[in-house]
Coordinates of N, CA and C and ligand atoms in Angstrom, one line a residue:
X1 N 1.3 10.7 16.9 CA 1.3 10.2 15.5 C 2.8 10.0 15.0
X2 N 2.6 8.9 14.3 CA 4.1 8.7 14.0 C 5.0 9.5 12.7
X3 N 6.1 9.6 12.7 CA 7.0 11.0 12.5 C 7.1 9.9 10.8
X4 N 6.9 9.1 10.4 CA 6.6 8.7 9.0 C 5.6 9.4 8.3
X5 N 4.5 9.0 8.9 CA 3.2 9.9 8.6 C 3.6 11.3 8.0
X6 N 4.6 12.2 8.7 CA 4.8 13.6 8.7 C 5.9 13.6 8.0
X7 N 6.6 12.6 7.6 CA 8.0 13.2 6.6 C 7.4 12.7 5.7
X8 N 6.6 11.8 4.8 CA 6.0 11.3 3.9 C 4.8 12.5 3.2
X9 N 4.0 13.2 4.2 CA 3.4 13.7 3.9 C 3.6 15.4 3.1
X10 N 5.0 15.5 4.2 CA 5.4 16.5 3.6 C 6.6 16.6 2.2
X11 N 6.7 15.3 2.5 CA 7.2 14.8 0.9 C 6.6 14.7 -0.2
X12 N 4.9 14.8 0.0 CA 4.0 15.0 -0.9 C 3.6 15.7 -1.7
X13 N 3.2 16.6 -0.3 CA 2.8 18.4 -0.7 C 4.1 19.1 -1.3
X14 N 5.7 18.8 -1.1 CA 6.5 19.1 -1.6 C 6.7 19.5 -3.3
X15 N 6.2 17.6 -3.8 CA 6.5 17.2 -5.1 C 5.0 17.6 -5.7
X16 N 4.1 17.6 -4.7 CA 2.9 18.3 -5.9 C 2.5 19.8 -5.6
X17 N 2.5 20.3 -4.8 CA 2.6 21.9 -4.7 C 4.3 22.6 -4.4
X18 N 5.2 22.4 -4.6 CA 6.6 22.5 -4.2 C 6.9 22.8 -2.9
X19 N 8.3 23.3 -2.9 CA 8.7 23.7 -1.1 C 8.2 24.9 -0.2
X20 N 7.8 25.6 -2.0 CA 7.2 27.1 -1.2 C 6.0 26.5 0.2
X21 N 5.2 26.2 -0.8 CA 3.8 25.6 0.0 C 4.2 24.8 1.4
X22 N 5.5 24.0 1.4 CA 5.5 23.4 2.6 C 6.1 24.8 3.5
X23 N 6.7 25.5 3.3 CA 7.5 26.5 4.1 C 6.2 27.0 4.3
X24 N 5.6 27.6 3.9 CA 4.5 28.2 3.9 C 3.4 27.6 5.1
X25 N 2.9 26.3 4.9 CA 1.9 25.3 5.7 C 3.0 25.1 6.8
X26 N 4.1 25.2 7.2 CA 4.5 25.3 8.2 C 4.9 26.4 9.3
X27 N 5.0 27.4 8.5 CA 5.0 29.1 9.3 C 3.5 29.3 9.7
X28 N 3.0 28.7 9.0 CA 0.9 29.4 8.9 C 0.8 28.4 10.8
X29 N 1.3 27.3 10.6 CA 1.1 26.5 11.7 C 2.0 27.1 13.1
X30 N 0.8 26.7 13.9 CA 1.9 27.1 15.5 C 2.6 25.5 16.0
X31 N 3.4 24.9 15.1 CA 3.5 23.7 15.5 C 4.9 23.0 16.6
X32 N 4.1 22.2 17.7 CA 4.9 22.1 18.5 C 6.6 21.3 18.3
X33 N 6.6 20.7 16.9 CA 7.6 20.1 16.4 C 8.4 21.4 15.7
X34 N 8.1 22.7 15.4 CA 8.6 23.3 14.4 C 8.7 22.9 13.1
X35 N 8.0 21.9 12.6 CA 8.3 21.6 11.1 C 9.2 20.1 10.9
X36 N 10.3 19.7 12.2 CA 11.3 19.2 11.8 C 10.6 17.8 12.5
X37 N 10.6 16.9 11.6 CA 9.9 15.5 12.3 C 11.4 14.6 11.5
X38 N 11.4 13.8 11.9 CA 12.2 12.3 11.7 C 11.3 11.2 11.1
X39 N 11.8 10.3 10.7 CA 10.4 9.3 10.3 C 10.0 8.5 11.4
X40 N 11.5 8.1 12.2 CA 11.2 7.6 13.8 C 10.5 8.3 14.8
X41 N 10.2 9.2 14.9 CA 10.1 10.4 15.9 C 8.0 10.1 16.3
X42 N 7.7 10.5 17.1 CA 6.3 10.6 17.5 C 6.1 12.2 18.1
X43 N 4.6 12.5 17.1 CA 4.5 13.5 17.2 C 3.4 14.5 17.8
X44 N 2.7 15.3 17.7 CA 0.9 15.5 18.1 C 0.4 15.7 16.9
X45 N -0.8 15.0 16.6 CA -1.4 14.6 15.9 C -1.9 16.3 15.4
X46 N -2.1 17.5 16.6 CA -2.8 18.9 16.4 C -2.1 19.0 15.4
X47 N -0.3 19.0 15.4 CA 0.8 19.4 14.1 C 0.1 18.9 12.6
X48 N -0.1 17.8 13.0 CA -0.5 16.9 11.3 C -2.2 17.8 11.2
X49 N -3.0 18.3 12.1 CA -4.3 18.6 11.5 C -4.0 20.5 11.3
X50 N -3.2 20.9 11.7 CA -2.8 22.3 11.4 C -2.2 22.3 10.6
X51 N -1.4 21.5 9.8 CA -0.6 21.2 8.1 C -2.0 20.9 7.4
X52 N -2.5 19.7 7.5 CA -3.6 19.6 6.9 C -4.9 21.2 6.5
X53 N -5.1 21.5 7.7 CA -5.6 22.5 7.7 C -5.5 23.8 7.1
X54 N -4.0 24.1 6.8 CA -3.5 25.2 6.3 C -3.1 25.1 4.8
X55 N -3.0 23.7 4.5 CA -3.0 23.2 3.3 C -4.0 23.6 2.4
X56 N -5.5 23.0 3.3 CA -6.2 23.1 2.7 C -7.1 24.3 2.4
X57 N -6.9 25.2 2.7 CA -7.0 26.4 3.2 C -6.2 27.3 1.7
X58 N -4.8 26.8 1.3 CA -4.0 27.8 0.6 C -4.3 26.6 -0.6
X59 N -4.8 25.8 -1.2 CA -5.2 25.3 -2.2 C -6.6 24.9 -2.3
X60 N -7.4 25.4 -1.6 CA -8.8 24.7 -2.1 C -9.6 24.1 -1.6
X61 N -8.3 22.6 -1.6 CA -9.3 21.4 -1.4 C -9.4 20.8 0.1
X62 N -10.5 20.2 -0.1 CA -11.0 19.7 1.6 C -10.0 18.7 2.0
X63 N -10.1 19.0 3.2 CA -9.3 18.0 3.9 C -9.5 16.7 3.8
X64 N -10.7 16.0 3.8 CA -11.1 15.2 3.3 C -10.7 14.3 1.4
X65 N -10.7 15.0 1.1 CA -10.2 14.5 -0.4 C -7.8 15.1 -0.3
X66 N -7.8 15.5 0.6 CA -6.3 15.5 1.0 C -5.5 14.3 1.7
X67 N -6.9 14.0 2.6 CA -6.0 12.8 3.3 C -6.5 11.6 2.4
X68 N -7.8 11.4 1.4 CA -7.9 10.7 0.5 C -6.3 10.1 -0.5
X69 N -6.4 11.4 -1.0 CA -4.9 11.6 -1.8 C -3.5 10.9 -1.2
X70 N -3.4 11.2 0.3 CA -2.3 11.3 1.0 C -2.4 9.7 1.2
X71 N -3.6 9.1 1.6 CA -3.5 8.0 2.0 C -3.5 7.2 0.6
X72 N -3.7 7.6 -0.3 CA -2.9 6.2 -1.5 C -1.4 6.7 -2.1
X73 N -1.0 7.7 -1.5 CA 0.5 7.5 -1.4 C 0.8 7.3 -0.3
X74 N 0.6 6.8 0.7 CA 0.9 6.4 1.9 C 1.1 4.8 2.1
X75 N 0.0 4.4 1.1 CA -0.3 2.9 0.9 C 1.2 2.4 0.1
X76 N 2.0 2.7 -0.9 CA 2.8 2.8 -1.5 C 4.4 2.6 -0.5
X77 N 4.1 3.7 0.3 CA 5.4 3.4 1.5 C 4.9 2.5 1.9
X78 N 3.9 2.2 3.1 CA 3.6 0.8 3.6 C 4.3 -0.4 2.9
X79 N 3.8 -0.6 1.5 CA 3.8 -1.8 0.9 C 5.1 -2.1 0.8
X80 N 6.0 -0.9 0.3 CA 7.4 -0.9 0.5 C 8.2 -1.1 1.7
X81 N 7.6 -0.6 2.9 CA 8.7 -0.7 3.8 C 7.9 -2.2 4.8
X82 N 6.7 -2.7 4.3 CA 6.4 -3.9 5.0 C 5.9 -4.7 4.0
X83 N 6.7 -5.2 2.9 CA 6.1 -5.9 2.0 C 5.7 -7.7 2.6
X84 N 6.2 -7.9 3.6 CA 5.8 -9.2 4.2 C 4.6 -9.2 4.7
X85 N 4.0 -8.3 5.2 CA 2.5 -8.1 6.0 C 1.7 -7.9 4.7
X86 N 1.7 -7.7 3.9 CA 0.7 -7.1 2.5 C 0.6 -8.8 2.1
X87 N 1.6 -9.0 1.7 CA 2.2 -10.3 1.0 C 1.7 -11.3 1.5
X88 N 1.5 -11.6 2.6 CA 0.8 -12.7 3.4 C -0.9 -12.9 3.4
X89 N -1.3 -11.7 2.5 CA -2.4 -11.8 1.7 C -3.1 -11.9 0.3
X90 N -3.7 -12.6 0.0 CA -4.0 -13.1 -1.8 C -5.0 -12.4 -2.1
X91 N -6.0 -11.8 -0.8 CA -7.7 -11.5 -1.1 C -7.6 -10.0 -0.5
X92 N -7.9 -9.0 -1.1 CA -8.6 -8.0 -0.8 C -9.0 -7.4 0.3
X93 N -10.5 -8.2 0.4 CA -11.7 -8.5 1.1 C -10.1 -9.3 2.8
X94 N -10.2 -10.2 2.5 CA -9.2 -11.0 3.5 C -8.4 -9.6 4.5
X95 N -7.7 -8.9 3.7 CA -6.3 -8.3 3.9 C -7.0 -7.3 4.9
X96 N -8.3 -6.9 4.3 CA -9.0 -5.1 5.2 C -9.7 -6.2 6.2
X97 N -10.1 -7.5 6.4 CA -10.6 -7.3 7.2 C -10.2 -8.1 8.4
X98 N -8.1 -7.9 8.3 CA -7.9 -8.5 9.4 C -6.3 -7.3 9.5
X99 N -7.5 -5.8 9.6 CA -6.3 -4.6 9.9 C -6.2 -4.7 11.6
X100 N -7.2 -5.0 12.3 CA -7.6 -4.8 13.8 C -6.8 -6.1 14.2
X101 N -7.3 -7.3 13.6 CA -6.8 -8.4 14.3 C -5.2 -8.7 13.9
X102 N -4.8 -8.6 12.7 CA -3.3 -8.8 12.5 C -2.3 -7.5 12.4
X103 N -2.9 -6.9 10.8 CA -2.3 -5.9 10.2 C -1.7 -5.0 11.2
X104 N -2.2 -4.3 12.4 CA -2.1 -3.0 13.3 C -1.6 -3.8 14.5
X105 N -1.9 -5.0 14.7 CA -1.1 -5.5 15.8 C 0.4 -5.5 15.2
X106 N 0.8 -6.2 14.1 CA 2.0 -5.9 13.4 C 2.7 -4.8 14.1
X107 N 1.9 -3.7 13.7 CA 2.3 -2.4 13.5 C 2.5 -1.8 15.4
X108 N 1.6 -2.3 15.9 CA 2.1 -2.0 17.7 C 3.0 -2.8 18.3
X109 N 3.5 -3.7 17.5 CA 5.4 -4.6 18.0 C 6.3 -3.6 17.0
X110 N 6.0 -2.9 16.2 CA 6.9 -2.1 15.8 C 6.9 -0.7 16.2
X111 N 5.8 -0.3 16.6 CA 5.8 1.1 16.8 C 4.8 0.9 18.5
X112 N 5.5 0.7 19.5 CA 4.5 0.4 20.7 C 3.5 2.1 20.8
X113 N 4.1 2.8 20.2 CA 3.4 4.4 20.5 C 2.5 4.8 19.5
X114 N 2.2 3.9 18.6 CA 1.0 4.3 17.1 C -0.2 4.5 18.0
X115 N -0.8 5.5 16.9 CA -2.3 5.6 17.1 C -2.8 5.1 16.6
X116 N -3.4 4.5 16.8 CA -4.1 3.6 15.4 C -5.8 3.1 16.2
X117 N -7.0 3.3 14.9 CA -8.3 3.4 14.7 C -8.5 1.9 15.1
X118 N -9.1 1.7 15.6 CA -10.4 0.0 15.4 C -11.1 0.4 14.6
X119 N -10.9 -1.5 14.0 CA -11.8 -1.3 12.5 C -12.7 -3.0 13.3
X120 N -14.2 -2.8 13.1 CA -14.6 -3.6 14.0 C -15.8 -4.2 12.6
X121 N -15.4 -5.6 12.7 CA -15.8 -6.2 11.2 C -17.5 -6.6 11.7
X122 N -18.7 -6.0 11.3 CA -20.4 -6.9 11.4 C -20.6 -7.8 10.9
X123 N -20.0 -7.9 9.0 CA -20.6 -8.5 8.1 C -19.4 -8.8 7.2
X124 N -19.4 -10.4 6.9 CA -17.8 -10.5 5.9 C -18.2 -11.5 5.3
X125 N -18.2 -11.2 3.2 CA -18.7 -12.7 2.8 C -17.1 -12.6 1.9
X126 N -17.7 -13.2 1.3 CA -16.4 -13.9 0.2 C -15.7 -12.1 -0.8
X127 N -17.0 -11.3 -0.9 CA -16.6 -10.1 -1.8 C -17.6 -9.3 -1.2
X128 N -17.9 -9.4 0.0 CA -18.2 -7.7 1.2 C -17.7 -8.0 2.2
X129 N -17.6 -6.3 2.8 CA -16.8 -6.5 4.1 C -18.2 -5.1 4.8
X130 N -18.2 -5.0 5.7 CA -18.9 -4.0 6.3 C -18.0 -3.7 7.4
X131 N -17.7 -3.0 7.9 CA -16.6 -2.3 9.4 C -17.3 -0.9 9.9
X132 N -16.8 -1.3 11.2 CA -17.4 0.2 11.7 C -15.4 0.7 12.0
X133 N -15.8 2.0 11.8 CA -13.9 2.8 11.9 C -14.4 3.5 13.2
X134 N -13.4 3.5 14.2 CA -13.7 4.0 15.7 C -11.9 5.0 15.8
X135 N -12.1 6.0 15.9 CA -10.7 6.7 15.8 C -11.4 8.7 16.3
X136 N -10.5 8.7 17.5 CA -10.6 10.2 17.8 C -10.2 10.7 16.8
X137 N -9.3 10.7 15.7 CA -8.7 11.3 14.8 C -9.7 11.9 13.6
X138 N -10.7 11.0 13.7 CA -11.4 11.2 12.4 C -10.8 11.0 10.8
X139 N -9.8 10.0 10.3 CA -9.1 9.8 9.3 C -10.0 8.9 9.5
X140 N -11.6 9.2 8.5 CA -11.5 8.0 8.2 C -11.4 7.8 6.5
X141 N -11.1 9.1 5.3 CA -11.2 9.8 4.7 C -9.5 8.8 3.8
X142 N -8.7 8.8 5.2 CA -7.6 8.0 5.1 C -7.4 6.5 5.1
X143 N -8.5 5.8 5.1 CA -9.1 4.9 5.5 C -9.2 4.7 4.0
X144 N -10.3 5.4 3.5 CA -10.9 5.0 2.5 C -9.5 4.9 1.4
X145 N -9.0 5.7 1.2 CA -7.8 6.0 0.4 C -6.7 4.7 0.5
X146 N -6.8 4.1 1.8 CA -6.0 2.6 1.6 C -6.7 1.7 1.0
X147 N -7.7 1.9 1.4 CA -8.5 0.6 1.1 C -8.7 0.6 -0.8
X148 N -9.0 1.6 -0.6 CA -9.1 1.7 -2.6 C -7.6 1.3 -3.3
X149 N -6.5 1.4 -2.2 CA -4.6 0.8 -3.0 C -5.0 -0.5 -2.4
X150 N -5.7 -0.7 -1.3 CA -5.6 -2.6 -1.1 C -6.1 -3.1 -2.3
X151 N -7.5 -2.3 -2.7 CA -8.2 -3.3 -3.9 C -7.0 -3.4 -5.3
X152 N -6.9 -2.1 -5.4 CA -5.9 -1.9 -6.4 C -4.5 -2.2 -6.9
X153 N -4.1 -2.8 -5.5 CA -2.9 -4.1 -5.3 C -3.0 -5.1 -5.9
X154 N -4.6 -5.7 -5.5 CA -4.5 -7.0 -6.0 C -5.7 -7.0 -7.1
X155 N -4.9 -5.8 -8.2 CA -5.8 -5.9 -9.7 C -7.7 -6.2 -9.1
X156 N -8.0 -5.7 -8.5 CA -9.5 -6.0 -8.1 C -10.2 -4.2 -7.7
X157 N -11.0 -4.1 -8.2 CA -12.1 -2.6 -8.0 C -13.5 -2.9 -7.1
X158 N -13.6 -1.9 -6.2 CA -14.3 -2.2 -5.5 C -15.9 -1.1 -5.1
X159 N -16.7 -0.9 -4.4 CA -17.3 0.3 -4.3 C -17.8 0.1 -2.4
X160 N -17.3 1.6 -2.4 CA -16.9 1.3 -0.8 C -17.9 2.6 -0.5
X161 N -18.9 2.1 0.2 CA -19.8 3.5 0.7 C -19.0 3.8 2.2
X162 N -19.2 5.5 2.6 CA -19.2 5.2 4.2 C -20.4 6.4 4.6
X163 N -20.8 5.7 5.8 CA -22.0 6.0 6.5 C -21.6 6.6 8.2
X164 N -21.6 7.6 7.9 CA -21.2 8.5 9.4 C -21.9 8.4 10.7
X165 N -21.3 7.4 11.5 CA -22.2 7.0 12.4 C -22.2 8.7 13.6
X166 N -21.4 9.0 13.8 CA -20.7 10.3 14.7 C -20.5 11.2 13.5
X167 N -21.7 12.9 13.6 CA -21.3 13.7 12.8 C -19.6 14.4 12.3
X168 N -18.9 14.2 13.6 CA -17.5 14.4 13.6 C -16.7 13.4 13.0
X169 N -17.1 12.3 12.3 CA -16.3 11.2 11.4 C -15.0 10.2 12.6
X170 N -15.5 10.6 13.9 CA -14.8 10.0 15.0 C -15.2 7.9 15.1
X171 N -16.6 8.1 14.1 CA -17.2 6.8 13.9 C -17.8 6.7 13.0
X172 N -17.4 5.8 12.0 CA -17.9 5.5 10.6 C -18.2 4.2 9.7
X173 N -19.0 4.0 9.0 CA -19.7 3.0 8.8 C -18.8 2.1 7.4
X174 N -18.2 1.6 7.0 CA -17.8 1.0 6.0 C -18.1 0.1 5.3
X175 N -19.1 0.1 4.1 CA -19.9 -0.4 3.5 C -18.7 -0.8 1.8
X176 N -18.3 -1.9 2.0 CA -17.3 -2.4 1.0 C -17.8 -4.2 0.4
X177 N -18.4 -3.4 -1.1 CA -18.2 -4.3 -2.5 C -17.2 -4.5 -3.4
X178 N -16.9 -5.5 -3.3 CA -16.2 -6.0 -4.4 C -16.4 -6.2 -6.0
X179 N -16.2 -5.3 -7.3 CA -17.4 -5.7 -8.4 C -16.9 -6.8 -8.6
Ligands
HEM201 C1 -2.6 4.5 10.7 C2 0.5 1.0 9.5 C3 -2.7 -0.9 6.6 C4 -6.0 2.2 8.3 C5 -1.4 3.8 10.6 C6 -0.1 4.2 11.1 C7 0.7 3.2 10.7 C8 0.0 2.2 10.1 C9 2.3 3.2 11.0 C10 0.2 5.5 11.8 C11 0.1 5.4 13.3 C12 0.5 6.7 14.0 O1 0.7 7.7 13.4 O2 0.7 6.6 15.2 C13 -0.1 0.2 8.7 C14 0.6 -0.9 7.9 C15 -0.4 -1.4 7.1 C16 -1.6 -0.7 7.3 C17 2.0 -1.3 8.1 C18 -0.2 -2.5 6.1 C19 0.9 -3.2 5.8 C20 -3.9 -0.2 6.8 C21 -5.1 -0.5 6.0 C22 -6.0 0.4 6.5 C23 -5.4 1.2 7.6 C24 -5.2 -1.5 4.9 C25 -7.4 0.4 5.8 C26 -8.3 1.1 6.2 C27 -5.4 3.1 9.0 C28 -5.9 4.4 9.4 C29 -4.9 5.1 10.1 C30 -3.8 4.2 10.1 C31 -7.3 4.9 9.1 C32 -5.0 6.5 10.7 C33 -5.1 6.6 12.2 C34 -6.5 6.8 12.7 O3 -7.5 6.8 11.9 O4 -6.6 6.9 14.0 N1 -1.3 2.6 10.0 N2 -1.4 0.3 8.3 N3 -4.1 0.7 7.7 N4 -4.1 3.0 9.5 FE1 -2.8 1.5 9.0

């Protein structure tokens, strides 16, 4: 996983639970990085789900509504540090459903070592998209959280069901309206 992911993230939990909580979610962890990631750096993914984990654990909330959260501030860097790839899209609906075919190719000429999910399009009209998400990671939680800053980019609201194809969220169904 890439070492952006992990300085951003803990940039997060910083500014909304403070430093204690990160010192803290990083001692709780047996992590093979020690805490210290770079934004260039690549990392194990265990580190990011044992932050996650311990996080969620000393505040509450599910992991699932964390990487929600995390992923529309995440969407925000993206847009910032690749405003040409966003930019090259006018439509929504267009933008999500060419993450597999353009968007993440993008992203493996810049990062040859990303992990990154197949998003595998069934059904595409003018304002639905249907996608199946295929990722050992199970972010698909982080998925949804972009997709709701894509809609929200381009002033448009959307209603996005998802349907768990794999109890473990390793495969998931994305059921996306445009209102
Ligand atoms: C992961 C880039 C748009 C879905 C990632 C990662 C990067 C990236 C760098 C981390 C890879 C790693 O840690 O090894 C981008 C860029 C985008 C973009 C530059 C647009 C300019 C999107 C959108 C979605 C998406 C719109 C919508 C669903 C995901 C998911 C992951 C991911 C779910 C987590 C990894 C996984 O599930 O296996 N992306 N992304 N991305 N991206 Fe994108």
């Amino acid at each position: 996983m890439k070492g952006i992911v992990f300085t951003e993230f803990l940039d997060l939990v910083e500014n909304k639970f403070g430093l204690a909580m990160v010192d803290k979610i990083i001692h709780e962890s047996n992590l093979e990085a020690n805490g210290v990631y770079t934004a260039v750096g690549t990392y194990k993914f265990s580190d990011m789900l044992q932050l996650l984990q311990h996080l969620s654990a000393n505040t509450n909330i599910s992991i699932d509504d964390l990487l929600l959260v995390y992923a529309e501030h995440f969407f925000s860097v993206l847009a910032q540090s690749y405003p040409g790839l966003i930019d090259s899209y006018k439509d929504p609906i267009e933008m999500l459903a060419s993450i597999e075919n353009h968007i993440h190719i993008e992203v493996r000429k810049i990062y040859p070592d990303a992990e990154l999910p197949t998003f595998e399009v069934l059904e595409k009209t003018d304002k639905s998209l249907i996608m199946i998400y295929k990722s050992s990671r199970a972010m698909h939680y982080f998925g949804l959280g972009l997709m709701n800053k894509t809609f929200e980019h381009f002033n448009a609201t959307a209603t996005i069901e998802l349907e768990k194809i794999k109890e473990d969220g390793t495969e998931v169904k994305f059921i996306i309206k445009q209102d």
